[in-house]
PDB file of C-alpha atoms in Angstrom:
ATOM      1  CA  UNK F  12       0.000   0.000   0.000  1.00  0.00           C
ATOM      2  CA  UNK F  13       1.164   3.824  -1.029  1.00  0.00           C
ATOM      3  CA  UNK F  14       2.035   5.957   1.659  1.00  0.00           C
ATOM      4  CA  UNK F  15      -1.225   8.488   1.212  1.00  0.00           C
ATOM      5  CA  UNK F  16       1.252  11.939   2.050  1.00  0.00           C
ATOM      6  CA  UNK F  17       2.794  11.164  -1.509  1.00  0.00           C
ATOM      7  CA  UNK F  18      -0.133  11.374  -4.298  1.00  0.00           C
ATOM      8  CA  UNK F  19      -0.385  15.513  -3.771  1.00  0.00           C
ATOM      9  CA  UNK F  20       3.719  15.000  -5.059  1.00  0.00           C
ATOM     10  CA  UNK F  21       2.153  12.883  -7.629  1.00  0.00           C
ATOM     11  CA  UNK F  22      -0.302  15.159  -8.886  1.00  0.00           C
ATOM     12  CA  UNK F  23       2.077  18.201  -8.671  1.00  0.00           C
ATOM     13  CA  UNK F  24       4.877  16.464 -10.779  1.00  0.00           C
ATOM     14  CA  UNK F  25       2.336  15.954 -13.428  1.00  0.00           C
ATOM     15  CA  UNK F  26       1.125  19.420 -13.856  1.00  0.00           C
ATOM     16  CA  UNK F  27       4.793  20.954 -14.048  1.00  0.00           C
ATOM     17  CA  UNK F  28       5.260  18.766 -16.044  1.00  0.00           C
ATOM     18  CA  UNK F  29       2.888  19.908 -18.515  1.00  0.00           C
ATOM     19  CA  UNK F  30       3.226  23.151 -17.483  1.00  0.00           C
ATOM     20  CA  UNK F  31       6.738  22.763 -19.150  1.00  0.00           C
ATOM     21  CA  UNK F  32       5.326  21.139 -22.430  1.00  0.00           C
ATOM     22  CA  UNK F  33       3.343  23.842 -23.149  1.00  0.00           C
ATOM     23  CA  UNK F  34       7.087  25.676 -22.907  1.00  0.00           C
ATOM     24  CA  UNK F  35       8.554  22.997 -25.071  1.00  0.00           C
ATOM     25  CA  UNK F  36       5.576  22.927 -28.303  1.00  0.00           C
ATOM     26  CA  UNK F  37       5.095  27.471 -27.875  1.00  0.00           C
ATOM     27  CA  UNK F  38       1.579  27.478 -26.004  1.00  0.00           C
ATOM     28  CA  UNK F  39       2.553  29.055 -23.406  1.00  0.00           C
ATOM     29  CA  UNK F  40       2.965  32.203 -25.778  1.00  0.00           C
ATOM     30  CA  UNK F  41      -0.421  32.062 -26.197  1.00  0.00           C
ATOM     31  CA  UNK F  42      -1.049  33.094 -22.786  1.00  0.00           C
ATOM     32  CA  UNK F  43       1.639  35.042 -21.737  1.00  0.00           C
ATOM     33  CA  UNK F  44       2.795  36.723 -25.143  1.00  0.00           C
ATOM     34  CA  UNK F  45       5.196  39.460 -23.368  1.00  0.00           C
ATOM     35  CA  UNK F  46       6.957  36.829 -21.670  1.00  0.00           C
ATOM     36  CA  UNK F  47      10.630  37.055 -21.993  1.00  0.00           C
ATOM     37  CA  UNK F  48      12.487  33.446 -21.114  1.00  0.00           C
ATOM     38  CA  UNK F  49      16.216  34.337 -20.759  1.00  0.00           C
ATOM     39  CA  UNK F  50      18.406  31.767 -22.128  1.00  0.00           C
ATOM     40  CA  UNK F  51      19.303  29.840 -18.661  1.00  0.00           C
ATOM     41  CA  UNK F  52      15.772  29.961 -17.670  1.00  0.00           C
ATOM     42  CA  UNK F  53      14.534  28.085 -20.800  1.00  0.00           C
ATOM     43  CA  UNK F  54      18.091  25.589 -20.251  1.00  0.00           C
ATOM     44  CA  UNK F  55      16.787  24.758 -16.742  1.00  0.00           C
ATOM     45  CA  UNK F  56      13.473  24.178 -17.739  1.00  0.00           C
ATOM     46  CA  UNK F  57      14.448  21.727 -20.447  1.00  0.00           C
ATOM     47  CA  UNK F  58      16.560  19.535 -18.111  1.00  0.00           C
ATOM     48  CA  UNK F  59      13.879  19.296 -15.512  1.00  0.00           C
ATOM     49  CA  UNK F  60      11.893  18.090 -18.112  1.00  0.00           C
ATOM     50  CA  UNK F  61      14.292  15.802 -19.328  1.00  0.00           C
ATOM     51  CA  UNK F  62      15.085  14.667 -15.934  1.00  0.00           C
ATOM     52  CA  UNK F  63      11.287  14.309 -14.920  1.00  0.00           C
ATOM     53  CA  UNK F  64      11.088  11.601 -17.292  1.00  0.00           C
ATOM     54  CA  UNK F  65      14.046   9.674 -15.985  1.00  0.00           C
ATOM     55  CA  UNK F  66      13.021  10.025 -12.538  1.00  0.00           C
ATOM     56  CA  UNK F  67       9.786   9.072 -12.767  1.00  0.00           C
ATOM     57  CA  UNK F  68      10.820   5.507 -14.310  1.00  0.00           C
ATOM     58  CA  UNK F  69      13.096   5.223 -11.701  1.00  0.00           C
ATOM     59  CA  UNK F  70      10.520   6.197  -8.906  1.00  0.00           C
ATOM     60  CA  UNK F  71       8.253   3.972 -10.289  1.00  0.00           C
ATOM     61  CA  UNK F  72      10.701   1.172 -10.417  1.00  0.00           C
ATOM     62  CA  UNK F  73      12.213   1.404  -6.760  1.00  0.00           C
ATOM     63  CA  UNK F  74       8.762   1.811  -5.569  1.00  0.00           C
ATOM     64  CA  UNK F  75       7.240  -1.134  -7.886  1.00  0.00           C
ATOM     65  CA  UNK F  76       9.420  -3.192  -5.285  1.00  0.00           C
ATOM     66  CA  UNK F  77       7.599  -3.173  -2.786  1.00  0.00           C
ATOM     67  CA  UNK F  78       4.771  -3.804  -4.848  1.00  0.00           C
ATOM     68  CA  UNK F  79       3.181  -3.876  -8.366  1.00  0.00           C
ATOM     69  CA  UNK F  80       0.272  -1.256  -7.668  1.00  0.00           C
ATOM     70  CA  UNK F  81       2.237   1.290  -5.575  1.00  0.00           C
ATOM     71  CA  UNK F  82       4.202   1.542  -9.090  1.00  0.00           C
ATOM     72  CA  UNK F  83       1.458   1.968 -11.039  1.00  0.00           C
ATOM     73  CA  UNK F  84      -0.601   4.589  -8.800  1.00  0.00           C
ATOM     74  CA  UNK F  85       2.544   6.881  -8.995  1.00  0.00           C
ATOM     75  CA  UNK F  86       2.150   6.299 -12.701  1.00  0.00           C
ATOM     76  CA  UNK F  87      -1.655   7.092 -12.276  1.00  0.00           C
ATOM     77  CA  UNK F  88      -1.320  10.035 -10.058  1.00  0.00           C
ATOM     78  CA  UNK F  89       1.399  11.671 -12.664  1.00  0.00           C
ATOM     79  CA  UNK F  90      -0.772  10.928 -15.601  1.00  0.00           C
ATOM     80  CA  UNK F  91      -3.885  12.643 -13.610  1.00  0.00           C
ATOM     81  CA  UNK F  92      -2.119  15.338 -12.550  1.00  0.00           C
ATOM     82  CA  UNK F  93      -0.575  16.213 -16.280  1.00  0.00           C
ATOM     83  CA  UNK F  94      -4.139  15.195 -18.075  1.00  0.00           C
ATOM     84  CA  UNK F  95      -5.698  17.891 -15.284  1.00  0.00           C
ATOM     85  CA  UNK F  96      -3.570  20.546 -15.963  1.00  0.00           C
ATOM     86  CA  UNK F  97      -3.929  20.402 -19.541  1.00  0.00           C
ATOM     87  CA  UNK F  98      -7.723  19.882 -19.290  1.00  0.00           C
ATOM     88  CA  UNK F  99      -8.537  22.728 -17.160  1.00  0.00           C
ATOM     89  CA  UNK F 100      -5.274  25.067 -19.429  1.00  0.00           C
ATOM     90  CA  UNK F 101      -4.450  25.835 -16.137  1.00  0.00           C
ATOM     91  CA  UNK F 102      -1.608  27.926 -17.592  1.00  0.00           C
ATOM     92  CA  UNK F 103      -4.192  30.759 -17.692  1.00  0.00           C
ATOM     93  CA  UNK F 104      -4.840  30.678 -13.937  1.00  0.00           C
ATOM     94  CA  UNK F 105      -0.668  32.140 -13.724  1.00  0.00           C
ATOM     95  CA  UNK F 106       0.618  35.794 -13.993  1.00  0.00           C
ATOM     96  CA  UNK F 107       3.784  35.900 -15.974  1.00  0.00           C
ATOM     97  CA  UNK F 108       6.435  36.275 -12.666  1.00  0.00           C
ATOM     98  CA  UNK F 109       4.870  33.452 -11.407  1.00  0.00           C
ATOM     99  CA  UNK F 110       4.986  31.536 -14.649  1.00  0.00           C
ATOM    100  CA  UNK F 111       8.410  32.114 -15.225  1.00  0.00           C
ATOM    101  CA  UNK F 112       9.643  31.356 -11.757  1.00  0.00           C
ATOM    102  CA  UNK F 113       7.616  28.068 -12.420  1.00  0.00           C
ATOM    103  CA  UNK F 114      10.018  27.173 -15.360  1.00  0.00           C
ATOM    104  CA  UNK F 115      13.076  28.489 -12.601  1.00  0.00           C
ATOM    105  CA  UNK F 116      11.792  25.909  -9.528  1.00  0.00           C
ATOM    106  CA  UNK F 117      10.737  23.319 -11.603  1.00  0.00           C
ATOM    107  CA  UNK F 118      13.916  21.135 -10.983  1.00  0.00           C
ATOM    108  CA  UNK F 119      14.672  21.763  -7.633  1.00  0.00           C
ATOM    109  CA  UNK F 120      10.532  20.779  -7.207  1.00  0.00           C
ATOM    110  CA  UNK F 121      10.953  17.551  -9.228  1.00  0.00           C
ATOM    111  CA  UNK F 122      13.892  16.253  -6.988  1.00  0.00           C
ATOM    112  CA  UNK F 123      12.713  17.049  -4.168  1.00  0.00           C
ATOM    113  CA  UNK F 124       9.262  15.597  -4.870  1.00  0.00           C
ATOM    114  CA  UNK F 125      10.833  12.712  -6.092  1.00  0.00           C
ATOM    115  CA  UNK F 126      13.008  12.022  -3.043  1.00  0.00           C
ATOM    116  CA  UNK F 127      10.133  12.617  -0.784  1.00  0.00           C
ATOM    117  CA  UNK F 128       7.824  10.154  -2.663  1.00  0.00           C
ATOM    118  CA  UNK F 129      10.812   7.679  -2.947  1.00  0.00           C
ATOM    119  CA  UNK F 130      11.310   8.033   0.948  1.00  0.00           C
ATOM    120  CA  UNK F 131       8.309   8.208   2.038  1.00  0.00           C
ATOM    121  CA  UNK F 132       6.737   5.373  -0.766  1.00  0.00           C
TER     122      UNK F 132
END
């Protein structure tokens, strides 16, 4: 059984996660078109999204140990928490400060989320 204190971690990867897609594909211009990304604020925000992806196969692996579910709910909860944000173009719901210093914490978020859910999973 899955610890409940990590599914909010979960759901919170996901959305950053597609918070930083819409950076990746250019819809994010769509809602914040007087954004200005400087050049290592768009370089962190494509490793945390490159590292996201790594970390969540490992997460779901070390955690798959101790059982086949647990694995697949942090799997789930991702998948929820990226479909919701995308759903909902929750992107609008930001200003532009805090947008951008969502593309600044995102990698410092996804580690630590990570290492919480692998501790505490």
């Amino acid at each position: 059984m899955l610890n409940p204190i990590v599914f909010p971690f979960a759901l919170m990867i996901g959305a950053i996660t597609a918070n930083l897609t819409e950076l990746i594909r250019g819809d994010s211009k769509h809602w914040h078109p007087t954004l200005e990304i400087g050049s290592k604020t768009f370089t962190v925000a494509i490793i945390a999204y490159v590292v996201v992806w790594f970390a969540l196969l490992v997460t779901a692996i070390h955690i798959g140990d101790s059982g086949f579910a647990a694995g697949f709910t942090i799997i789930g909860l991702f998948m929820a928490g990226l479909g919701g944000y995308q759903k909902l173009r929750a992107t609008r719901f930001l200003n532009s400060n805090a947008q951008l210093w969502l593309y600044r914490l995102a990698l410092p978020s996804f580690l630590a989320s990570f290492t919480l859910i692998g501790y505490f999973a």
